Amino acid sequence: MVTSSYAFSGFGVDDIDAARAFYGETLGFAVSQNEMGILNITLPGGAMVIAYPRPDHVPAAYTILNITVDSIDTAVDELAAAGVSMERYEGMPHDEKGIMRGKAHDRGPDIAWFLDPAGNVLSVIED
């Protein structure tokens, strides 16, 4: 077992300024940039992730961040109003908003996926 008092995760982006605006303004998270040009993103609940610049960035092909929400419809509407489009994946029953109503199809929670400006996959999941 590793003895530690703190842990965090990180992911790459190709445009740190676009990431700062997206995570800070569009999603409303607390974001600061450290002396190395890395973004410190404080998530609801107090956990932290970092976003670091990668000129040769390749977007993650999996969900890097899941955001739980009280109402998925409200969250998707707010994201759409901010210009964020929902992703649709083949074989999954998405509705007109891009929400996969998992509860209605015995496929887990209601969830919708979207991309950050670097193409990384995020989701909102109804809690």
Short mmCIF file of C-alpha atoms in Angstrom, two decimals:
data_model
loop_
_atom_site.label_atom_id
_atom_site.label_comp_id
_atom_site.label_asym_id
_atom_site.label_seq_id
_atom_site.Cartn_x
_atom_site.Cartn_y
_atom_site.Cartn_z
CA MET A 1 0.00 0.00 0.00
CA VAL A 2 1.21 3.50 -0.85
CA THR A 3 1.04 5.98 2.00
CA SER A 4 -0.24 9.28 0.66
CA SER A 5 -2.17 12.28 1.88
CA TYR A 6 -3.38 13.53 -1.50
CA ALA A 7 -3.99 12.29 -5.05
CA PHE A 8 -5.14 13.90 -8.28
CA SER A 9 -5.59 13.06 -11.92
CA GLY A 10 -4.59 14.87 -15.07
CA PHE A 11 -5.18 14.97 -18.80
CA GLY A 12 -3.69 16.70 -21.82
CA VAL A 13 -5.10 19.50 -23.95
CA ASP A 14 -3.83 21.18 -27.08
CA ASP A 15 -4.93 24.74 -26.19
CA ILE A 16 -4.57 25.77 -22.55
CA ASP A 17 -6.46 29.05 -23.03
CA ALA A 18 -9.46 27.26 -24.59
CA ALA A 19 -9.36 24.71 -21.77
CA ARG A 20 -9.27 27.47 -19.14
CA ALA A 21 -12.32 29.15 -20.68
CA PHE A 22 -14.23 25.87 -21.08
CA TYR A 23 -13.61 24.45 -17.62
CA GLY A 24 -13.84 27.83 -15.88
CA GLU A 25 -16.58 29.64 -17.78
CA THR A 26 -18.64 26.98 -19.57
CA LEU A 27 -18.57 24.39 -16.77
CA GLY A 28 -18.14 26.88 -13.92
CA PHE A 29 -15.29 25.13 -12.12
CA ALA A 30 -12.61 27.04 -10.20
CA VAL A 31 -9.55 27.17 -12.49
CA SER A 32 -6.11 28.62 -11.91
CA GLN A 33 -2.92 28.38 -13.92
CA ASN A 34 0.34 27.57 -12.17
CA GLU A 35 3.84 28.78 -13.00
CA MET A 36 4.42 25.81 -15.35
CA GLY A 37 1.36 26.67 -17.48
CA ILE A 38 -0.70 23.83 -16.05
CA LEU A 39 -4.34 24.36 -15.13
CA ASN A 40 -5.48 23.39 -11.65
CA ILE A 41 -9.18 22.60 -11.91
CA THR A 42 -11.14 22.26 -8.68
CA LEU A 43 -14.14 20.00 -9.12
CA PRO A 44 -17.40 20.14 -7.16
CA GLY A 45 -16.71 18.44 -3.84
CA GLY A 46 -13.14 19.74 -3.71
CA ALA A 47 -11.19 17.17 -5.76
CA MET A 48 -8.63 18.54 -8.19
CA VAL A 49 -7.52 17.56 -11.67
CA ILE A 50 -4.88 19.18 -13.82
CA ALA A 51 -4.93 19.95 -17.52
CA TYR A 52 -1.50 20.22 -19.06
CA PRO A 53 -0.53 21.54 -22.50
CA ARG A 54 0.47 18.95 -25.10
CA PRO A 55 1.30 20.24 -28.58
CA ASP A 56 1.04 16.67 -29.91
CA HIS A 57 -2.24 16.07 -28.04
CA VAL A 58 -4.44 13.15 -29.07
CA PRO A 59 -7.91 13.28 -27.47
CA ALA A 60 -8.75 10.56 -24.98
CA ALA A 61 -11.00 7.90 -26.55
CA TYR A 62 -12.74 7.32 -23.22
CA THR A 63 -14.55 9.48 -20.67
CA ILE A 64 -11.99 11.47 -18.66
CA LEU A 65 -14.46 13.21 -16.37
CA ASN A 66 -17.97 12.32 -15.18
CA ILE A 67 -20.01 15.14 -13.68
CA THR A 68 -22.99 14.13 -11.55
CA VAL A 69 -26.03 16.40 -11.75
CA ASP A 70 -29.44 16.52 -10.10
CA SER A 71 -31.24 16.94 -13.45
CA ILE A 72 -29.67 15.72 -16.65
CA ASP A 73 -32.21 17.61 -18.74
CA THR A 74 -31.28 20.89 -17.05
CA ALA A 75 -27.55 20.18 -17.41
CA VAL A 76 -27.85 19.28 -21.11
CA ASP A 77 -29.99 22.37 -21.75
CA GLU A 78 -27.39 24.57 -20.00
CA LEU A 79 -24.56 23.01 -21.99
CA ALA A 80 -26.49 23.43 -25.25
CA ALA A 81 -27.15 27.10 -24.40
CA ALA A 82 -23.37 27.49 -23.97
CA GLY A 83 -22.79 25.99 -27.44
CA VAL A 84 -21.80 22.49 -26.32
CA SER A 85 -23.11 19.61 -28.45
CA MET A 86 -23.83 16.16 -27.08
CA GLU A 87 -22.05 13.17 -28.59
CA ARG A 88 -24.04 10.22 -29.89
CA TYR A 89 -22.61 6.72 -29.97
CA GLU A 90 -23.81 3.99 -32.28
CA GLY A 91 -25.95 1.35 -30.65
CA MET A 92 -26.95 3.53 -27.71
CA PRO A 93 -30.53 4.78 -27.38
CA HIS A 94 -30.06 8.57 -27.32
CA ASP A 95 -33.07 10.86 -27.28
CA GLU A 96 -33.44 14.11 -29.26
CA LYS A 97 -31.25 15.96 -26.71
CA GLY A 98 -28.46 13.38 -26.95
CA ILE A 99 -29.26 11.84 -23.57
CA MET A 100 -29.05 8.09 -23.20
CA ARG A 101 -31.97 7.29 -20.93
CA GLY A 102 -30.26 4.34 -19.29
CA LYS A 103 -32.87 3.91 -16.58
CA ALA A 104 -35.57 3.41 -19.22
CA HIS A 105 -33.52 0.75 -21.02
CA ASP A 106 -31.89 -1.05 -18.05
CA ARG A 107 -28.53 0.34 -19.16
CA GLY A 108 -27.45 2.23 -16.07
CA PRO A 109 -27.96 5.89 -15.23
CA ASP A 110 -29.20 8.62 -17.55
CA ILE A 111 -26.05 10.04 -19.17
CA ALA A 112 -24.96 12.41 -21.94
CA TRP A 113 -21.46 12.75 -23.36
CA PHE A 114 -19.77 15.84 -24.78
CA LEU A 115 -16.28 17.00 -25.75
CA ASP A 116 -13.99 19.62 -24.29
CA PRO A 117 -12.21 21.94 -26.79
CA ALA A 118 -9.32 19.43 -27.04
CA GLY A 119 -11.70 16.60 -28.01
CA ASN A 120 -11.54 14.79 -24.65
CA VAL A 121 -14.79 13.04 -23.67
CA LEU A 122 -16.74 14.19 -20.60
CA SER A 123 -20.19 13.26 -19.37
CA VAL A 124 -23.04 14.48 -17.23
CA ILE A 125 -24.80 11.73 -15.27
CA GLU A 126 -28.01 12.15 -13.35
CA ASP A 127 -27.41 11.33 -9.70
#
